[in-house]
Coordinates of C-alpha atoms in Angstrom, one line a residue:
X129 CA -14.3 -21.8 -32.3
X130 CA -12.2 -18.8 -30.3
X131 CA -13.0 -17.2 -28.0
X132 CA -10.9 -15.1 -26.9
X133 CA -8.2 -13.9 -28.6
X134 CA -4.9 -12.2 -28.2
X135 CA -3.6 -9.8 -30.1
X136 CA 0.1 -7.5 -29.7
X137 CA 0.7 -4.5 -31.5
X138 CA 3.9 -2.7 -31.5
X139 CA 2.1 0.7 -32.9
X140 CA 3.7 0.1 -35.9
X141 CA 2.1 0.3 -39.2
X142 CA 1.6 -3.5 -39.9
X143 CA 1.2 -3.8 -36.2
X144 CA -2.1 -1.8 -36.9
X145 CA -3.2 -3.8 -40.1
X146 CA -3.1 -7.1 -37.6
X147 CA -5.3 -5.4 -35.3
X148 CA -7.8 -4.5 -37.5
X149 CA -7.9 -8.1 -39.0
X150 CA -7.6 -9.9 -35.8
X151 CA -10.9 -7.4 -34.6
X152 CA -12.4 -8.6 -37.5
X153 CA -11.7 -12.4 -36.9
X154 CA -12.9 -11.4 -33.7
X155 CA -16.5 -9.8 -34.8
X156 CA -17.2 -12.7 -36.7
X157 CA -16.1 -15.2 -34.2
X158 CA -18.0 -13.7 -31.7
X159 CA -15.0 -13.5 -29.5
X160 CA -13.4 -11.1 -27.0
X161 CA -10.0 -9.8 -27.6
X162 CA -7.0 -8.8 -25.2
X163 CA -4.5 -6.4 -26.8
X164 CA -1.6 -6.5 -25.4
X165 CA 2.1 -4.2 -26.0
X166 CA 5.4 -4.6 -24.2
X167 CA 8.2 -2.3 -23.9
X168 CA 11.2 -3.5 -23.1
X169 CA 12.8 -1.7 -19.7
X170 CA 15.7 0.5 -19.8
X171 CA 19.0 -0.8 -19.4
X172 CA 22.4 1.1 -19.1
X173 CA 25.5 1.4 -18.0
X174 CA 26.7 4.5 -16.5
X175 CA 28.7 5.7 -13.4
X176 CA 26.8 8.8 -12.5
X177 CA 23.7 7.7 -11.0
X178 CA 21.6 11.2 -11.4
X179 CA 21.9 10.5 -15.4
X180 CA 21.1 6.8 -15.0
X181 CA 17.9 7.9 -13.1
X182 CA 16.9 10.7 -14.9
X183 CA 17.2 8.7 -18.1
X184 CA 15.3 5.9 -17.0
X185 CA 12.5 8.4 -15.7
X186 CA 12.3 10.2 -18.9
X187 CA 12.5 6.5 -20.8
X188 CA 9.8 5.4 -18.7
X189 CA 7.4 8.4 -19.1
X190 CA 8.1 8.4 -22.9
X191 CA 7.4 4.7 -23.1
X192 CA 4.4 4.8 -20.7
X193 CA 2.7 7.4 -23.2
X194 CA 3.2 5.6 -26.2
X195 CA 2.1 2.7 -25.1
X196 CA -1.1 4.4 -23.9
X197 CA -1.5 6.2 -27.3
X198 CA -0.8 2.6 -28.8
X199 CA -3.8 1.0 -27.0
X200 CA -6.4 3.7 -27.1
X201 CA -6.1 3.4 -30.8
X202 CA -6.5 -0.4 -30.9
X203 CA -9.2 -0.4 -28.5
X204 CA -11.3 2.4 -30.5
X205 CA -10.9 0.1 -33.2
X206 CA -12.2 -3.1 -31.5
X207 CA -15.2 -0.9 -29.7
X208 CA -16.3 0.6 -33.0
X209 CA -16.3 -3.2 -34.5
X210 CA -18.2 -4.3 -31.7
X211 CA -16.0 -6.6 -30.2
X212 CA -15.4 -6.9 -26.2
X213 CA -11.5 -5.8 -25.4
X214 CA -9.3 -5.5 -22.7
X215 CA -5.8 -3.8 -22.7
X216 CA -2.4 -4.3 -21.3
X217 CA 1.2 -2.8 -21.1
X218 CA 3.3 -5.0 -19.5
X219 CA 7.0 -4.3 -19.3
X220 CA 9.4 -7.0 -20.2
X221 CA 13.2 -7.9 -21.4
X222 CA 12.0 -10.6 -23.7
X223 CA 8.5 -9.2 -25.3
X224 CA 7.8 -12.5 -26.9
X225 CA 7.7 -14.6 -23.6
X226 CA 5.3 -11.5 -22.2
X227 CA 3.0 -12.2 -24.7
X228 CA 2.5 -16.2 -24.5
X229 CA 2.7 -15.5 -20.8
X230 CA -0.4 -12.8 -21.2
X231 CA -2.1 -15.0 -23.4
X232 CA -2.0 -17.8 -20.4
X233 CA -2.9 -15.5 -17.9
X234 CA -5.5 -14.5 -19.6
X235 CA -6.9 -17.8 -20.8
X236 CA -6.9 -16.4 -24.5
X237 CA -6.9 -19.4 -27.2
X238 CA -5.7 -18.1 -30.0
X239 CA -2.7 -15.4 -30.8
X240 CA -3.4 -13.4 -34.0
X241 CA -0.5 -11.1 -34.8
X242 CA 1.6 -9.6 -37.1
X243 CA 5.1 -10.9 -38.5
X244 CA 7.5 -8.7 -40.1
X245 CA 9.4 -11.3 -42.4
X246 CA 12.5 -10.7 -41.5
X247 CA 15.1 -13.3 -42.4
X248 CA 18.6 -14.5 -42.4
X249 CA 20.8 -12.0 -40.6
X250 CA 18.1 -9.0 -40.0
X251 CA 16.3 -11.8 -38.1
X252 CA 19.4 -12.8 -36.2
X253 CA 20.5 -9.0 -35.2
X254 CA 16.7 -7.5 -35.1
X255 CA 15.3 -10.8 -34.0
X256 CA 11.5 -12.2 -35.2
X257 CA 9.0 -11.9 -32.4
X258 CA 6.5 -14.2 -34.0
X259 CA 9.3 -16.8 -35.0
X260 CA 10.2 -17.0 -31.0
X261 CA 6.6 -16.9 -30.5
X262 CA 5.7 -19.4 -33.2
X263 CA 8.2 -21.9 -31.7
X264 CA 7.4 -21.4 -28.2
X265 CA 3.8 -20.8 -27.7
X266 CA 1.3 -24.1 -27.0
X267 CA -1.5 -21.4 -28.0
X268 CA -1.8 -21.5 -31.8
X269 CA -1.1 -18.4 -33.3
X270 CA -2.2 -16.8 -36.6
X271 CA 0.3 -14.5 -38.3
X272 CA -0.5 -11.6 -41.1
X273 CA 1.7 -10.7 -43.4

């Protein structure tokens, strides 16, 4: 059925519970697995350029080691359940088009991932990843709640 299957994590806590159900959809599928977690890149306004830099070095850094810390613990999780997994961080303003794009690039067919359930205003001010995802995506995509 899939084969390969995509699956974003935010290193939050429900983040984590999608990717140990999408590893286990995985296992029994026989499938391979991309993880995948964007950061969005600093933006800001500021007149002295030294702070701007320095910030954005430090937000970088910080952001870069998270994200690392983020994917070694998914892909421990995927190698102890057997499965076949790649990783990537990829940088991006709008971290719902990064992931339909990855899942393209990488020829994935199927999108497991985790929804927050946010609605009404919290979804309009926070925004719902899987909703833009959901509406935007040609790849289906299986959300846990």
């Amino acid at each position: 059925m899939f084969k390969h299957i995509l699956i974003p994590t935010d290193g939050s806590e429900l983040a984590g519970q999608a990717v140990d159900k999408g590893v286990a959809l995985a296992a029994s599928l026989g499938a391979a697995v991309m993880i995948v977690t964007v950061t969005e890149p600093f933006h800001i306004l500021s007149t002295d350029a030294m702070q701007v830099e320095s910030s954005r070095s430090s937000y970088d850094a910080d952001a870069a080691a998270y994200a690392d810390r983020v994917l070694k613990a998914a892909r421990a999780k995927a190698e102890a359940a057997g499965v076949r997994v790649q990783t990537h961080h990829k940088w991006h303003d709008d971290p719902w088009q990064a992931i339909i794009d990855t899942a393209l690039e990488e020829g994935c067919d199927l999108i497991a991932m985790a929804s927050h359930g946010r609605r009404g205003v919290a979804a309009v001010v926070m925004g719902s990843q899987a909703t833009r995802i959901l509406t935007h995506s040609k790849i289906p995509v299986l959300v846990y709640r």
